[in-house]
Tab-separated table of C-alpha atoms in Angstrom:
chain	number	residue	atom	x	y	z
A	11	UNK	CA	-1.264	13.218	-29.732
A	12	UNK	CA	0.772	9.926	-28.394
A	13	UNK	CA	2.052	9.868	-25.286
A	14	UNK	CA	5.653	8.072	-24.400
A	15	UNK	CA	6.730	6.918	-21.231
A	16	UNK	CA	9.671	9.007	-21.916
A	17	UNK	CA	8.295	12.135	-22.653
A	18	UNK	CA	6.311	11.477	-19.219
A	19	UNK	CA	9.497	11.063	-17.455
A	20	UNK	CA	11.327	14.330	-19.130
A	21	UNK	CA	8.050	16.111	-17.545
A	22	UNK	CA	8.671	14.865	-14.080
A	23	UNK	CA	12.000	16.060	-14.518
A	24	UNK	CA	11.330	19.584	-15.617
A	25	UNK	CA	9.123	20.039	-12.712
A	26	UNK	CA	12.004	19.200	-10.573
A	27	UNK	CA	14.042	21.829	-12.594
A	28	UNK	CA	11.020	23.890	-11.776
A	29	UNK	CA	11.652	24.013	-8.292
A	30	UNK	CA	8.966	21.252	-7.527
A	31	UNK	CA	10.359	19.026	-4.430
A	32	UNK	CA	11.222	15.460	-4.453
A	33	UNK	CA	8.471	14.689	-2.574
A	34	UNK	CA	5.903	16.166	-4.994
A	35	UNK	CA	7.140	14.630	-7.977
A	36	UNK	CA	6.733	11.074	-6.186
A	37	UNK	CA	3.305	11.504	-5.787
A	38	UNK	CA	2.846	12.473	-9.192
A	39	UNK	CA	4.709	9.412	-10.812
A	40	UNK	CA	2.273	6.480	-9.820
A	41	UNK	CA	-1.034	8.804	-10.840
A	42	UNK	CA	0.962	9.440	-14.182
A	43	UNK	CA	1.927	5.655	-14.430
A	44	UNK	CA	-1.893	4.689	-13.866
A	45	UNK	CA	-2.893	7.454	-16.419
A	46	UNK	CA	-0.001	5.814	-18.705
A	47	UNK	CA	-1.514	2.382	-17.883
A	48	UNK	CA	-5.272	3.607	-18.776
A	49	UNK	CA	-4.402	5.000	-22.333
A	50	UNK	CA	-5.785	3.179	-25.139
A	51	UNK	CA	-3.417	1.106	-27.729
A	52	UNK	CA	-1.510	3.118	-29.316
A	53	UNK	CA	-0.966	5.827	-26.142
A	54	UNK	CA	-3.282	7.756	-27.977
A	55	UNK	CA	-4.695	10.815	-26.132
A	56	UNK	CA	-7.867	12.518	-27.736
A	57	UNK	CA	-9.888	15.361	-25.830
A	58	UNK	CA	-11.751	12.285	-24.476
A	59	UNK	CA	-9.018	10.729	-22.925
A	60	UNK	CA	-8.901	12.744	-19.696
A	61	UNK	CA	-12.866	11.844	-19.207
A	62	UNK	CA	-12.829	8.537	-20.210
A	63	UNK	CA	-10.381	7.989	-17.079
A	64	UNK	CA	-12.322	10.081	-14.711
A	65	UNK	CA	-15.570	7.873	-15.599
A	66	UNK	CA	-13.494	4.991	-14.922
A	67	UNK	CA	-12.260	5.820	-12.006
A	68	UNK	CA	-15.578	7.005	-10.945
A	69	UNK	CA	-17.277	3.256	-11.748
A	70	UNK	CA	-13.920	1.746	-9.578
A	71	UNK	CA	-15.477	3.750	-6.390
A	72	UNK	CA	-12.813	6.542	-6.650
A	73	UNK	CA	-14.965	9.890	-5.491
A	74	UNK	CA	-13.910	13.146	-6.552
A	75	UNK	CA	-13.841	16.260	-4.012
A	76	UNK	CA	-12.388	16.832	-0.696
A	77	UNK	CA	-11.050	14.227	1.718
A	78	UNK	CA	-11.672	16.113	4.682
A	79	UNK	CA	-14.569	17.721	5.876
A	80	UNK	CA	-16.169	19.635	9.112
A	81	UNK	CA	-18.637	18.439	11.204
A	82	UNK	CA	-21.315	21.059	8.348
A	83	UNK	CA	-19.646	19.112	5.584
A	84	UNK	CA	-17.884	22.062	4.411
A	85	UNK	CA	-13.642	21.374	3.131
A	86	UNK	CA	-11.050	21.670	5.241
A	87	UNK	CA	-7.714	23.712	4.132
A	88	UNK	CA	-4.812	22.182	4.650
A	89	UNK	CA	-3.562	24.322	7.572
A	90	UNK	CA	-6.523	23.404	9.540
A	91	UNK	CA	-5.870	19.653	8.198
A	92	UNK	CA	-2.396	19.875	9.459
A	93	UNK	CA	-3.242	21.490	12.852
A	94	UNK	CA	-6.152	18.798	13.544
A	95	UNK	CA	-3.010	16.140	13.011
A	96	UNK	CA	-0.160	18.361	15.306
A	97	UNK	CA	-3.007	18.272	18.190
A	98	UNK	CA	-3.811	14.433	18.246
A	99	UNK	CA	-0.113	13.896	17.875
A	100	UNK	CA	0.371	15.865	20.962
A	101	UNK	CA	-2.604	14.148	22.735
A	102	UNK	CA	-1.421	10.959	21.525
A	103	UNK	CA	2.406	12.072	23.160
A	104	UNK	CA	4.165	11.955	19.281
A	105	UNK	CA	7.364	13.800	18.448
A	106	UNK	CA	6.129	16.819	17.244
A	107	UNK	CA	8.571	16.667	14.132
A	108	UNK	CA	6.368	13.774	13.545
A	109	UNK	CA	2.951	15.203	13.634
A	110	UNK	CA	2.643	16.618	9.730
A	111	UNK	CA	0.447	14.838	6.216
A	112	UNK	CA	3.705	13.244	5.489
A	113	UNK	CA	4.729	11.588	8.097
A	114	UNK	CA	1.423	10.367	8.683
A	115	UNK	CA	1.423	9.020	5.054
A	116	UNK	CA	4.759	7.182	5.817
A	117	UNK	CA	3.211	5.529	8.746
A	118	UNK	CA	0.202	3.960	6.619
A	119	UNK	CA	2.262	2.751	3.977
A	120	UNK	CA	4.476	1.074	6.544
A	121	UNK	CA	1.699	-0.032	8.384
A	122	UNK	CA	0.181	-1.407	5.129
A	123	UNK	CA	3.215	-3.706	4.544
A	124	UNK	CA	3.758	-5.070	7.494
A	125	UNK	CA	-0.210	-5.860	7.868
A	126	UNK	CA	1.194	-7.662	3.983
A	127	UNK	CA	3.973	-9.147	5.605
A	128	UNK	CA	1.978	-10.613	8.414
A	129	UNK	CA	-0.883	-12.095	5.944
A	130	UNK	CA	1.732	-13.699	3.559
A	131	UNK	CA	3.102	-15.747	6.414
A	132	UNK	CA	-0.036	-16.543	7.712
A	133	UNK	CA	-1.021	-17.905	4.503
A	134	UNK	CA	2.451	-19.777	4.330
A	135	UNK	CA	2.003	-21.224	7.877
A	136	UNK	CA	-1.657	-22.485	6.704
A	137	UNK	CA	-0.168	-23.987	3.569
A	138	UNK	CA	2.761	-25.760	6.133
A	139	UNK	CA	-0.084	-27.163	8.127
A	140	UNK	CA	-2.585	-27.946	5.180
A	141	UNK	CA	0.450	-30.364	3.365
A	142	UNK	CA	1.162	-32.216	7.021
A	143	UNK	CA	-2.634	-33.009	7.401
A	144	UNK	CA	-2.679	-34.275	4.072
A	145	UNK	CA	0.721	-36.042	4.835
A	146	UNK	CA	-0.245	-37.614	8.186
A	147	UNK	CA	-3.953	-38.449	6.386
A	148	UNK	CA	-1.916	-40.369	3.410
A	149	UNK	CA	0.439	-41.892	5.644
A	150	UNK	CA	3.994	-40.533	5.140
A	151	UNK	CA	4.022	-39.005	8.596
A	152	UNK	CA	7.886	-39.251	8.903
A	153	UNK	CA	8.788	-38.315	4.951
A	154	UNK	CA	8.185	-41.844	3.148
């Protein structure tokens, strides 16, 4: 069977048609684009396919199973998740319409680009001053 970008598209959109929320389907599209990324020339998919990703994803330090545990080791549901995050919001004094998975999600991905933001003009500032050091040690302190 080949797979199209298109026909991976028309998916997500039936599973909006489905009743699946916006939300859902945008944390399906990057997994589906990486999955689309993976496939051999040709977009082929074989019964390997699916396995031949996990493996890979496996040797890239991806671990399958739960992301939360207990203090045993055992999973956590999701309510419990959600409750754990609702009581250090209110401990930490956040809006309580705040305190849910998503919102927490949000946070780290705008936390994440800033943290880019700050590094990329770090790195710009540390060019700036590398160029006048090399200026000043060549002579052309005052542009000539």
């Amino acid at each position: 069977m080949t797979v199209s970008w298109e026909e991976i598209c028309r998916y997500l959109d039936s599973l909006a048609v489905r009743g699946r929320q916006r939300e859902t389907i945008q944390v399906y599209r990057p997994k589906l684009e990486a999955f689309f990324r993976f496939l051999p020339r040709g977009r082929l998919v074989t019964a390997r396919t699916l396995e031949d990703w996990r493996l890979s994803l496996l040797k890239a330090g991806y671990s399958p199973g739960p992301v939360f545990l207990t203090r045993s080791g055992r999973p956590m549901r999701r309510t419990q998740v959600s409750g754990e995050i609702r009581t250090l919001c209110r401990d930490a004094r956040v809006d309580a319409e705040k305190s849910n998975p998503r919102c927490l999600r949000r946070l780290y991905q705008a936390t994440q680009e800033q943290i880019r933001a700050d590094v990329l003009s770090l790195a710009e500032q540390a060019h700036e001053q590398l160029l006048d050091a090399e200026q000043r040690t060549v002579g052309w302190e005052n542009g000539g």
